Amino acid sequence: MDFAFTDDQLVLGSTVRQVLAEHCPARAVREAGRTGERLPGWPQLARIGMFGMLVAERHDGLGLRLADTILAFEEAGRAALPGPVVETAVIAPGLLPDDLQDRLVKGSLRVSVRLGDQVYAPDADLADLLIVEHDGAIHVLSSDEVRLTPQPGVDPVRRLFSVAAKASRGDSSRGDGVRSRAQAVPVLRAATVAVAAQLIGLARHLLEASVAHAKTRTQFGAPIGSFQAVKHQLADVAIAIDFAAPHVYAAAVAISDGQGETDNLRAAKAAGEADILRAVSAAKAAAGEAAALAARAALQVHGAIGYTEELDLRLWLARVWSLTSAYGDTALHRARLRAAILGDPELRRHP
Amino acid sequence: MNIVVCVKQVPDTATERKLRSDDKTLDRDAADGVINELCEYAVEEALRLKEAHGGEVTVLTMGPDKATDTIRKALAMGADKAVHLVDPALHGSDALSTSYALAQTLKKIGFDLVILGSESTDARTGMLAAMLAERLGTPQLTLANKVEISGAGITVQRVTDYGFDKVEASLPAIVSVVEKINEPRYPSFKGIMAAKKKQVQTFGIADAEIDAAQVGVANAWSEVADFAVAPPRAAGTVVKDEGDGGVKTADYLASKKFI
């Protein structure tokens, strides 16, 4: 089996990187956390087709598999792209009804989600639609059918909201059990892996920024990067990223192998199901740990300016902390992985 | 309308560029090749003209095997097909012989309009459009920041020091564009995937009826006599103000003949 990325997959990633370097610089991310443009880079990403990547071809999407697109999510992480990108580009194509899919492809629909292990809906104030799990059924609600309450969160850009349906919701609402919870499970796994890819991208940026700082910042008459204690910290981060990224890519491949199969086929491959479960949890746990380590090392290496409001670094730190706990935190995924390997039913949780 | 866009692969301007010690030509293996930035504007303009007037956009490049990356990029932006002129005999060709080789190829593939970037970031001669027009016997409309086509006529705004000239000609014609003309699109994901399936025709010098005695480093009319690494920047002069800072500064500027 060939795990190397194809030319197309690499170009897809580098295109997203180019677009975001130009249209979503650190300054724009900072502004998104204040009163500025909340979704920098989104119109450009929509134009190149970011939000139709995983939409089926019969809806005019590209019908790609998650493995084809994983580098695009890594680049979104590297740029700390604001907005519900995984929710809109990964979850929505899997759960929205057919008649809404073409709006996804055009990039005119933004979606936030509160499903599975999530307590709050991220970036819900920017969303046109919310996909919400309630009493075991998945509901699709428009933004005027819900009441959003802002919740305290660590990331000023990726804001969290609790979601309550408005009592006045009429019968015309499309909110009644559009999808069952079981249908959401594969979609949630894909989202988990896409978030893991974002964490890898964030970690890569943090490592680059830290290395650059260590080369220019001098102390005791030498660049701090020449001190072993600093070097080792950064080397540990590089190793953690290099070990975590293949887990993420492997999980994307594992999920992609199952994509497009009928439910019957999938049931027949119960053993494959366990592999996917393991791969997804390993990816999220490894990426979360690598990113958390990158964040801690970056904070250390940058010294006393690392945590200041004025330095862009904090935007990346906050995103790491925010995304490590999204779609199951590291501890949960480690527990799931342990349960999947050791078979302890007590530790199994859904999905 | 049959539009041909000439694109060139150049070493990434962000990396260190080197000349080869043996034949003093550009070391194309030392740096990553990217599409010449001005060529992207040329491709964009061709695509816009095609969208407005119909027709087909063909990408033409002369360069080594790895120039296919540049072709791929232009195809991903939306060009329809490509011709890659590649032959070891072409290595080290100067602007004059490059224009000859491209003109021969253009005669083979046919064109109503040829669009080029006004110069490349590596050689920067900016002469290719004029040379091509001369060799092909067509009008040249260079340094365009606006192109309009009506029927068999073409009008451009030619950027000048004092504003712009309005230049009119009839097709077929050669146009070179400046970066103010448009904003090149990013290749869309659909375009990236479709680019693989598009036709890339490879021409050797025999296919384009190019005379080997007129191309290559040995037959170039211009040659690099010698080159040296740019000297490191010398440390600046620091003037310490001890009440006479202004005088010292003025003296320094006078010694450099600035004042």
Coordinates of C-alpha atoms in Angstrom, one line a residue:
Chain A
M1 CA 0.0 0.0 0.0
D2 CA 1.3 3.4 -0.9
F3 CA 0.9 6.0 1.8
A4 CA 2.7 8.8 0.0
F5 CA 0.6 11.8 -0.9
T6 CA -0.3 12.1 -4.6
D7 CA 0.6 15.2 -6.6
D8 CA -3.0 16.4 -6.5
Q9 CA -3.2 16.0 -2.7
L10 CA 0.0 18.0 -2.3
V11 CA -1.0 20.8 -4.7
L12 CA -4.4 21.0 -2.9
G13 CA -2.6 21.6 0.4
S14 CA -0.1 24.1 -1.1
T15 CA -2.9 26.0 -2.8
V16 CA -4.7 26.4 0.6
R17 CA -1.4 27.5 2.1
Q18 CA -0.9 30.1 -0.6
V19 CA -4.4 31.5 -0.3
L20 CA -4.3 31.7 3.5
A21 CA -0.8 33.3 3.5
E22 CA -2.2 36.1 1.4
H23 CA -5.8 36.4 2.7
C24 CA -5.6 35.2 6.3
P25 CA -2.3 36.6 7.8
A26 CA -1.9 36.7 11.6
R27 CA -3.2 40.3 11.6
A28 CA -6.5 39.1 10.2
V29 CA -6.8 36.3 12.7
R30 CA -6.2 38.8 15.5
E31 CA -8.9 41.1 14.0
A32 CA -11.3 38.2 13.8
G33 CA -11.0 37.9 17.6
R34 CA -12.1 41.5 18.0
T35 CA -14.5 43.5 16.0
G36 CA -12.9 43.0 12.6
E37 CA -13.8 40.7 9.7
R38 CA -14.7 37.4 11.4
L39 CA -14.1 35.1 8.4
P40 CA -10.9 36.2 6.7
G41 CA -9.9 34.0 3.7
W42 CA -13.4 32.3 3.5
P43 CA -14.5 33.9 0.2
Q44 CA -11.2 32.9 -1.4
L45 CA -11.4 29.4 0.0
A46 CA -15.0 29.1 -1.3
R47 CA -13.9 30.1 -4.7
I48 CA -11.2 27.5 -5.0
G49 CA -13.6 24.8 -3.8
M50 CA -12.7 24.2 -0.2
F51 CA -16.2 23.7 1.0
G52 CA -17.3 21.4 -1.8
M53 CA -14.3 19.0 -1.4
L54 CA -16.3 16.4 0.4
V55 CA -19.7 17.0 -1.2
A56 CA -20.8 14.3 -3.6
E57 CA -20.3 14.8 -7.3
R58 CA -24.0 14.5 -8.0
H59 CA -24.4 17.7 -6.0
D60 CA -21.7 19.4 -8.0
G61 CA -19.1 18.8 -5.3
L62 CA -15.7 17.2 -5.9
G63 CA -16.6 14.0 -4.2
L64 CA -13.1 13.6 -2.7
R65 CA -12.2 11.3 0.2
L66 CA -11.0 12.7 3.5
A67 CA -7.5 11.4 2.7
D68 CA -7.3 13.6 -0.4
T69 CA -8.2 16.7 1.6
I70 CA -6.3 16.2 4.9
L71 CA -3.5 18.5 4.0
A72 CA -6.0 21.3 3.3
F73 CA -7.1 21.0 6.9
E74 CA -3.5 20.9 8.1
E75 CA -2.9 24.2 6.3
A76 CA -6.1 25.7 7.8
G77 CA -4.6 24.9 11.1
R78 CA -1.2 26.3 10.2
A79 CA -2.8 29.7 9.4
A80 CA -5.1 29.4 12.5
L81 CA -8.0 30.0 10.1
P82 CA -11.0 31.4 12.0
G83 CA -14.5 30.1 11.5
P84 CA -16.3 26.7 11.6
V85 CA -14.2 25.2 8.8
V86 CA -14.4 21.5 9.8
E87 CA -18.1 21.8 10.7
T88 CA -18.9 23.4 7.3
A89 CA -16.5 21.4 5.1
V90 CA -16.6 17.9 6.8
I91 CA -19.7 17.5 8.9
A92 CA -22.3 19.4 6.8
P93 CA -21.7 17.4 3.6
G94 CA -22.3 14.3 5.6
L95 CA -25.4 15.3 7.4
L96 CA -27.3 18.1 5.6
P97 CA -30.2 17.1 3.3
D98 CA -29.6 17.0 -0.4
D99 CA -31.3 20.3 -1.2
L100 CA -28.8 22.2 0.9
Q101 CA -25.7 20.6 -0.6
D102 CA -25.3 22.9 -3.5
R103 CA -25.2 25.9 -1.2
L104 CA -22.3 24.3 0.6
V105 CA -20.4 23.9 -2.7
K106 CA -21.0 27.6 -3.5
G107 CA -19.7 28.4 -0.1
S108 CA -22.8 30.4 0.8
L109 CA -23.7 28.3 3.8
R110 CA -21.8 28.1 7.1
V111 CA -22.6 25.5 9.6
S112 CA -22.0 25.0 13.3
V113 CA -22.4 21.7 15.1
R114 CA -23.2 20.4 18.6
L115 CA -22.9 16.6 18.4
G116 CA -21.4 13.7 20.2
D117 CA -19.0 14.7 22.9
Q118 CA -19.4 18.4 22.3
V119 CA -21.1 20.5 24.9
Y120 CA -21.1 23.8 23.0
A121 CA -21.3 24.8 19.3
P122 CA -18.2 26.5 18.1
D123 CA -18.5 29.7 16.0
A124 CA -22.3 29.3 16.2
D125 CA -22.8 33.0 15.8
L126 CA -21.2 32.9 12.3
A127 CA -23.4 29.9 11.2
D128 CA -26.5 30.0 9.0
L129 CA -27.4 26.5 10.1
L130 CA -26.9 24.5 13.2
I131 CA -26.7 20.7 13.4
V132 CA -27.7 19.7 16.9
E133 CA -28.1 16.4 18.6
H134 CA -31.1 16.2 20.9
D135 CA -32.7 13.0 22.4
G136 CA -30.7 10.7 20.1
A137 CA -31.8 12.5 16.9
I138 CA -30.0 14.9 14.8
H139 CA -31.8 18.2 14.0
V140 CA -30.9 20.8 11.5
L141 CA -32.0 24.3 12.6
S142 CA -31.6 27.6 11.0
S143 CA -29.9 30.4 13.0
D144 CA -33.2 32.2 13.7
E145 CA -34.7 29.0 15.3
V146 CA -32.2 28.9 18.1
R147 CA -31.1 31.0 21.0
L148 CA -27.3 31.1 21.4
T149 CA -25.7 31.9 24.7
P150 CA -22.0 32.8 24.6
Q151 CA -19.8 30.7 26.9
P152 CA -16.4 31.5 28.3
G153 CA -13.7 30.0 26.2
V154 CA -9.9 30.2 25.9
D155 CA -9.9 31.2 22.3
P156 CA -11.2 34.7 21.4
V157 CA -11.5 33.7 17.8
R158 CA -13.2 30.3 18.1
R159 CA -16.1 31.3 20.3
L160 CA -18.3 28.8 22.0
F161 CA -22.1 28.9 22.4
S162 CA -24.7 26.9 24.1
V163 CA -27.7 26.2 21.9
A164 CA -31.3 26.1 22.8
A165 CA -34.2 25.8 20.4
K166 CA -36.7 28.6 20.5
A167 CA -40.1 27.5 21.8
S168 CA -41.9 29.2 18.9
R169 CA -40.5 26.8 16.4
G170 CA -43.2 26.0 13.9
D171 CA -44.1 22.7 12.2
S172 CA -42.5 23.8 9.0
S173 CA -39.1 23.5 10.7
R174 CA -36.8 20.9 9.2
G175 CA -35.6 20.1 12.7
D176 CA -37.3 16.7 13.2
G177 CA -34.9 13.8 13.2
V178 CA -33.4 14.5 9.8
R179 CA -30.7 12.0 10.6
S180 CA -30.3 9.4 13.3
R181 CA -27.4 9.5 15.6
A182 CA -25.9 6.3 14.1
Q183 CA -25.6 8.2 10.8
A184 CA -23.6 10.9 12.5
V185 CA -20.9 8.6 13.8
P186 CA -18.8 8.2 10.6
V187 CA -19.1 11.9 10.0
L188 CA -18.0 12.8 13.5
R189 CA -15.0 10.5 13.1
A190 CA -14.0 12.3 9.9
A191 CA -14.4 15.7 11.7
T192 CA -12.2 14.4 14.6
V193 CA -9.4 13.5 12.1
A194 CA -9.8 16.8 10.3
V195 CA -9.4 18.7 13.6
A196 CA -6.4 16.5 14.4
A197 CA -4.9 17.7 11.1
Q198 CA -5.5 21.3 12.1
L199 CA -3.7 20.6 15.3
I200 CA -0.7 19.3 13.3
G201 CA -0.7 22.4 11.3
L202 CA -0.9 24.6 14.4
A203 CA 2.0 22.7 15.9
R204 CA 4.1 23.1 12.8
H205 CA 3.5 26.9 12.9
L206 CA 4.4 27.0 16.6
L207 CA 7.6 25.1 16.0
E208 CA 8.6 27.3 13.1
A209 CA 7.8 30.5 15.1
S210 CA 9.8 29.2 18.1
V211 CA 12.8 28.2 16.0
A212 CA 12.8 31.6 14.4
H213 CA 12.6 33.3 17.7
A214 CA 15.4 31.1 19.2
K215 CA 17.7 32.1 16.3
T216 CA 17.2 35.8 16.7
R217 CA 16.7 36.3 20.5
T218 CA 20.1 36.6 22.2
Q219 CA 20.9 36.1 25.9
F220 CA 24.4 35.8 27.5
G221 CA 25.8 37.1 24.2
A222 CA 24.5 34.2 22.1
P223 CA 21.2 33.3 20.3
I224 CA 19.2 31.2 22.8
G225 CA 18.8 28.5 20.1
S226 CA 22.5 27.7 20.8
F227 CA 21.7 26.5 24.3
Q228 CA 21.1 22.8 24.7
A229 CA 18.1 23.2 27.0
V230 CA 16.3 25.2 24.3
K231 CA 17.5 23.0 21.4
H232 CA 16.2 19.9 23.2
Q233 CA 12.8 21.3 23.8
L234 CA 12.4 22.2 20.2
A235 CA 13.8 18.9 19.0
D236 CA 11.2 17.1 21.3
V237 CA 8.4 19.1 19.6
A238 CA 9.8 18.2 16.1
I239 CA 9.8 14.5 17.0
A240 CA 6.3 14.7 18.5
I241 CA 5.0 16.2 15.3
D242 CA 6.8 13.8 13.1
F243 CA 5.3 10.9 15.1
A244 CA 1.8 12.3 15.3
A245 CA 1.3 13.4 11.7
P246 CA 1.4 9.8 10.2
H247 CA -1.3 8.8 12.7
V248 CA -3.5 11.5 11.3
Y249 CA -2.8 10.6 7.7
A250 CA -3.3 6.9 8.5
A251 CA -6.7 7.7 10.1
A252 CA -7.8 9.7 7.1
V253 CA -6.9 6.8 4.9
A254 CA -8.7 4.3 7.2
I255 CA -11.8 6.4 7.0
S256 CA -11.5 6.9 3.3
D257 CA -11.3 3.2 2.6
G258 CA -14.8 2.8 4.2
Q259 CA -16.2 5.8 2.3
G260 CA -18.7 5.1 -0.4
E261 CA -19.6 1.6 0.8
T262 CA -23.1 0.5 1.5
D263 CA -24.2 0.0 5.1
N264 CA -24.4 -3.7 4.5
L265 CA -20.8 -3.9 3.3
R266 CA -19.8 -1.8 6.2
A267 CA -21.5 -4.1 8.7
A268 CA -19.8 -7.1 7.1
K269 CA -16.5 -5.5 7.8
A270 CA -17.0 -5.2 11.6
A271 CA -13.3 -5.9 12.1
G272 CA -12.5 -2.9 9.8
E273 CA -14.7 -0.8 12.0
A274 CA -12.6 -1.5 15.0
D275 CA -9.5 -0.5 13.0
I276 CA -11.1 2.8 12.1
L277 CA -12.1 3.5 15.7
R278 CA -8.5 2.9 16.8
A279 CA -7.0 4.9 14.1
V280 CA -9.2 7.9 14.7
S281 CA -8.6 8.0 18.5
A282 CA -4.8 7.4 18.0
A283 CA -4.8 10.4 15.6
K284 CA -6.6 12.8 17.8
A285 CA -4.7 11.8 20.9
A286 CA -1.3 12.0 19.2
A287 CA -2.0 15.2 17.4
G288 CA -3.4 16.8 20.6
E289 CA -0.4 15.8 22.6
A290 CA 2.1 17.0 19.9
A291 CA 0.2 20.3 19.6
A292 CA 0.0 20.8 23.4
L293 CA 3.8 20.1 23.6
A294 CA 4.4 22.6 20.8
A295 CA 2.3 25.2 22.6
R296 CA 4.1 24.7 25.9
A297 CA 7.6 24.8 24.3
A298 CA 6.7 27.8 22.3
L299 CA 5.5 29.6 25.4
Q300 CA 8.8 28.7 27.2
V301 CA 11.1 29.6 24.3
H302 CA 9.4 32.9 23.7
G303 CA 9.9 33.8 27.4
A304 CA 8.0 36.6 29.0
I305 CA 6.6 38.0 25.7
G306 CA 5.1 34.6 24.8
Y307 CA 1.9 35.2 26.7
T308 CA 1.4 38.8 26.0
E309 CA -1.6 40.1 24.2
E310 CA 0.5 42.0 21.7
L311 CA 2.3 38.9 20.3
D312 CA 0.5 36.8 17.6
L313 CA 1.7 33.6 19.3
R314 CA -1.2 33.6 21.8
L315 CA -3.7 33.2 19.0
W316 CA -2.1 30.0 18.0
L317 CA -1.7 28.8 21.6
A318 CA -5.4 29.5 22.3
R319 CA -6.4 27.6 19.2
V320 CA -4.4 24.6 20.2
W321 CA -6.0 24.6 23.7
S322 CA -9.4 25.0 22.1
L323 CA -9.1 22.3 19.5
T324 CA -7.3 19.7 21.8
S325 CA -10.6 19.5 23.6
A326 CA -12.9 19.6 20.6
Y327 CA -14.5 16.3 19.4
G328 CA -13.1 14.4 22.4
D329 CA -10.0 15.6 24.3
T330 CA -6.8 13.7 24.5
A331 CA -7.7 11.8 27.7
L332 CA -11.0 10.6 26.2
H333 CA -9.3 9.4 23.0
R334 CA -6.6 7.7 24.9
A335 CA -9.2 5.9 27.0
R336 CA -11.1 4.9 23.8
L337 CA -7.9 3.6 22.3
R338 CA -7.1 1.6 25.5
A339 CA -10.6 0.2 25.5
A340 CA -10.4 -0.7 21.8
I341 CA -7.2 -2.6 22.3
L342 CA -7.8 -4.1 25.7
G343 CA -11.6 -4.6 25.2
D344 CA -12.7 -3.1 28.5
P345 CA -16.4 -2.3 27.9
E346 CA -16.4 0.1 30.9
L347 CA -14.2 2.5 29.0
R348 CA -16.1 2.5 25.8
R349 CA -18.1 5.6 25.1
H350 CA -20.1 6.7 22.2
P351 CA -19.1 7.2 19.4
Chain B
M1 CA -10.0 32.6 -30.9
N2 CA -6.8 30.6 -30.5
I3 CA -4.8 32.2 -27.6
V4 CA -1.3 31.0 -26.8
V5 CA 0.3 32.0 -23.5
C6 CA 4.0 31.7 -23.2
V7 CA 5.0 30.8 -19.7
K8 CA 8.4 30.4 -18.2
Q9 CA 9.6 28.4 -15.2
V10 CA 12.0 30.5 -13.1
P11 CA 14.0 29.8 -9.9
D12 CA 12.0 30.8 -6.8
T13 CA 12.9 34.4 -6.0
A14 CA 12.7 33.5 -2.4
T15 CA 15.6 31.1 -2.6
E16 CA 19.3 31.7 -3.4
R17 CA 19.9 31.6 -7.2
K18 CA 23.2 30.4 -8.6
L19 CA 25.0 30.2 -11.9
R20 CA 26.8 27.0 -13.0
S21 CA 30.5 27.2 -12.9
D22 CA 31.0 25.1 -16.1
D23 CA 29.0 27.0 -18.8
K24 CA 27.9 30.0 -16.7
T25 CA 24.2 29.4 -17.3
L26 CA 21.6 29.4 -14.6
D27 CA 21.7 26.4 -12.3
R28 CA 18.1 25.3 -12.6
D29 CA 18.7 22.3 -10.2
A30 CA 19.9 24.5 -7.4
A31 CA 16.5 26.2 -6.7
D32 CA 12.9 25.2 -6.8
G33 CA 11.2 26.1 -10.1
V34 CA 8.1 28.2 -9.9
I35 CA 6.0 29.8 -12.6
N36 CA 7.3 33.3 -13.4
E37 CA 5.0 35.7 -11.6
L38 CA 4.2 37.9 -14.6
C39 CA 3.3 34.8 -16.6
E40 CA 0.4 34.2 -14.2
Y41 CA -1.0 37.6 -15.2
A42 CA -0.7 36.5 -18.8
V43 CA -2.5 33.3 -18.2
E44 CA -5.2 35.1 -16.3
E45 CA -5.7 37.6 -19.1
A46 CA -5.9 34.8 -21.7
L47 CA -8.5 33.1 -19.6
R48 CA -10.6 36.3 -19.2
L49 CA -10.4 36.9 -23.0
K50 CA -11.5 33.3 -23.6
E51 CA -14.4 33.7 -21.2
A52 CA -15.5 36.9 -22.9
H53 CA -14.9 35.9 -26.6
G54 CA -14.7 32.1 -26.6
G55 CA -11.9 30.0 -28.0
E56 CA -9.1 28.0 -26.6
V57 CA -6.1 28.8 -24.4
T58 CA -2.8 26.9 -25.1
V59 CA 0.1 27.2 -22.8
L60 CA 3.6 27.1 -24.4
T61 CA 6.7 26.7 -22.4
M62 CA 10.3 26.1 -23.3
G63 CA 12.3 24.5 -20.6
P64 CA 13.7 21.3 -19.0
D65 CA 11.6 18.3 -18.0
K66 CA 10.8 19.8 -14.6
A67 CA 9.0 22.7 -16.3
T68 CA 6.0 20.4 -16.5
D69 CA 5.2 21.7 -12.9
T70 CA 4.7 25.1 -14.4
I71 CA 2.6 23.8 -17.2
R72 CA 0.5 22.0 -14.7
K73 CA -0.1 25.2 -12.7
A74 CA -1.3 27.1 -15.8
L75 CA -3.5 24.2 -16.8
A76 CA -5.0 24.1 -13.2
M77 CA -5.8 27.8 -13.6
G78 CA -7.9 26.9 -16.5
A79 CA -5.9 26.7 -19.7
D80 CA -7.1 24.0 -22.2
K81 CA -3.9 22.4 -23.4
A82 CA -0.2 22.8 -23.4
V83 CA 2.9 22.5 -25.6
H84 CA 6.2 21.8 -23.9
L85 CA 9.2 22.5 -26.0
V86 CA 12.0 20.5 -24.5
D87 CA 15.3 19.5 -26.0
P88 CA 18.9 19.2 -24.6
A89 CA 20.0 21.3 -27.6
L90 CA 18.1 24.3 -26.3
H91 CA 20.0 24.5 -23.0
G92 CA 21.7 27.9 -22.5
S93 CA 19.8 29.6 -25.4
D94 CA 19.8 33.4 -25.0
A95 CA 16.8 35.7 -25.6
L96 CA 17.5 35.8 -29.4
S97 CA 17.6 32.1 -29.9
T98 CA 14.8 31.5 -27.4
S99 CA 12.6 33.8 -29.5
Y100 CA 13.6 31.9 -32.6
A101 CA 12.7 28.5 -31.0
L102 CA 9.4 29.8 -29.7
A103 CA 8.6 31.5 -33.1
Q104 CA 9.2 28.3 -34.9
T105 CA 6.9 26.4 -32.4
L106 CA 4.2 29.1 -32.7
K107 CA 4.3 28.7 -36.5
K108 CA 3.6 25.0 -36.0
I109 CA 0.8 25.3 -33.5
G110 CA -0.9 28.4 -34.9
F111 CA -2.3 31.4 -33.0
D112 CA -4.6 34.4 -33.2
L113 CA -3.1 36.0 -30.1
V114 CA 0.1 35.4 -28.1
I115 CA 0.2 36.7 -24.6
L116 CA 3.4 37.0 -22.5
G117 CA 4.4 38.4 -19.2
S118 CA 6.5 41.6 -19.8
E119 CA 9.6 40.0 -18.3
S120 CA 10.9 37.0 -16.3
T121 CA 12.3 37.3 -12.8
D122 CA 15.5 35.5 -13.7
A123 CA 16.8 37.0 -17.0
R124 CA 14.7 40.2 -17.0
T125 CA 15.5 41.2 -20.6
G126 CA 11.9 42.0 -21.3
M127 CA 12.6 41.6 -25.0
L128 CA 10.9 38.4 -26.0
A129 CA 7.6 39.9 -27.0
A130 CA 9.3 42.3 -29.4
M131 CA 11.6 39.6 -30.8
L132 CA 8.7 37.2 -31.4
A133 CA 6.6 39.9 -33.1
E134 CA 9.6 40.7 -35.4
R135 CA 10.2 37.0 -36.2
L136 CA 6.5 36.2 -36.8
G137 CA 5.8 39.5 -38.7
T138 CA 2.9 40.4 -36.4
P139 CA 2.1 43.6 -34.5
Q140 CA 3.6 43.9 -31.1
L141 CA 1.6 45.4 -28.2
T142 CA 3.8 45.5 -25.2
L143 CA 3.5 46.5 -21.6
A144 CA -0.3 46.3 -21.7
N145 CA -2.4 47.0 -18.6
K146 CA -5.7 46.6 -20.5
V147 CA -6.5 44.5 -23.5
E148 CA -9.7 44.7 -25.5
I149 CA -10.7 42.7 -28.5
S150 CA -13.4 43.5 -31.0
G151 CA -13.7 41.3 -34.1
A152 CA -10.3 41.1 -35.7
G153 CA -9.0 44.2 -33.9
I154 CA -7.1 44.5 -30.7
T155 CA -6.6 47.6 -28.5
V156 CA -4.4 47.8 -25.5
Q157 CA -3.4 50.4 -23.0
R158 CA 0.4 50.5 -23.0
V159 CA 1.9 51.7 -19.7
T160 CA 4.4 54.6 -20.1
D161 CA 6.2 57.0 -17.8
Y162 CA 3.6 59.7 -18.5
G163 CA 0.5 57.5 -18.3
F164 CA -0.5 55.2 -21.1
D165 CA -0.6 55.0 -24.8
K166 CA -3.6 53.6 -26.6
V167 CA -2.3 51.1 -29.2
E168 CA -4.5 49.4 -31.8
A169 CA -3.6 46.6 -34.1
S170 CA -5.2 43.7 -36.0
L171 CA -5.0 40.1 -35.1
P172 CA -2.9 38.0 -35.1
A173 CA -0.7 39.9 -32.6
I174 CA 1.7 39.6 -29.8
V175 CA 0.9 41.1 -26.4
S176 CA 3.0 41.5 -23.3
V177 CA 1.3 42.4 -20.0
V178 CA 2.3 44.1 -16.8
E179 CA 1.1 43.1 -13.3
K180 CA -1.4 45.9 -13.1
I181 CA -3.6 44.3 -15.7
N182 CA -5.5 41.9 -13.4
E183 CA -5.4 39.7 -10.4
P184 CA -4.5 36.1 -11.3
R185 CA -6.9 33.5 -9.9
Y186 CA -5.9 30.6 -7.7
P187 CA -6.2 27.3 -9.3
S188 CA -9.4 25.7 -8.0
F189 CA -9.5 22.2 -6.7
K190 CA -11.6 21.2 -9.7
G191 CA -9.0 22.8 -12.0
I192 CA -6.1 21.0 -10.2
M193 CA -7.7 17.6 -10.7
A194 CA -8.8 18.4 -14.3
A195 CA -5.2 19.5 -15.2
K196 CA -4.0 15.9 -15.1
K197 CA -6.4 14.9 -17.9
K198 CA -5.5 17.8 -20.2
Q199 CA -3.3 17.3 -23.2
V200 CA 0.4 18.2 -22.9
Q201 CA 2.2 17.9 -26.3
T202 CA 6.0 17.5 -26.1
F203 CA 8.0 19.1 -29.0
G204 CA 11.7 18.5 -29.6
I205 CA 13.6 20.8 -31.9
A206 CA 13.0 18.5 -34.9
D207 CA 9.2 18.7 -34.3
A208 CA 9.3 22.5 -34.5
E209 CA 11.8 22.5 -37.3
I210 CA 14.3 24.4 -35.2
D211 CA 17.8 24.6 -36.6
A212 CA 20.2 23.3 -33.9
A213 CA 22.9 25.7 -35.2
Q214 CA 20.8 28.6 -34.0
V215 CA 20.1 27.6 -30.4
G216 CA 22.0 26.5 -27.3
V217 CA 24.7 27.9 -25.2
A218 CA 27.4 27.6 -28.0
N219 CA 25.3 29.6 -30.5
A220 CA 24.2 32.3 -28.2
W221 CA 24.8 35.9 -29.3
S222 CA 25.1 37.0 -25.7
E223 CA 27.3 35.3 -23.2
V224 CA 28.2 35.6 -19.5
A225 CA 31.9 36.5 -19.5
D226 CA 32.4 36.3 -15.8
F227 CA 30.5 36.5 -12.5
A228 CA 31.2 36.8 -8.9
V229 CA 29.2 36.4 -5.7
A230 CA 27.7 39.7 -4.5
P231 CA 30.0 41.1 -1.8
P232 CA 28.5 41.2 1.7
R233 CA 27.1 44.6 2.6
A234 CA 29.8 46.7 4.3
A235 CA 29.0 48.0 7.8
G236 CA 27.4 51.5 7.8
T237 CA 29.0 54.6 9.2
V238 CA 27.7 55.6 12.6
V239 CA 27.9 59.3 13.4
K240 CA 28.1 60.0 17.1
D241 CA 26.5 63.3 17.9
E242 CA 28.8 65.4 20.1
G243 CA 27.3 68.7 19.2
D244 CA 28.6 68.4 15.7
G245 CA 26.4 65.6 14.4
G246 CA 24.8 67.7 11.7
V247 CA 28.2 68.8 10.3
K248 CA 29.6 65.3 10.3
T249 CA 26.5 64.0 8.6
A250 CA 26.7 66.7 6.0
D251 CA 30.4 66.0 5.5
Y252 CA 29.7 62.3 4.9
L253 CA 26.9 63.0 2.4
A254 CA 29.2 65.4 0.6
S255 CA 32.0 62.8 0.5
K256 CA 29.5 60.5 -1.3
K257 CA 28.5 63.4 -3.6
F258 CA 24.9 63.4 -2.4
I259 CA 25.1 67.0 -1.4

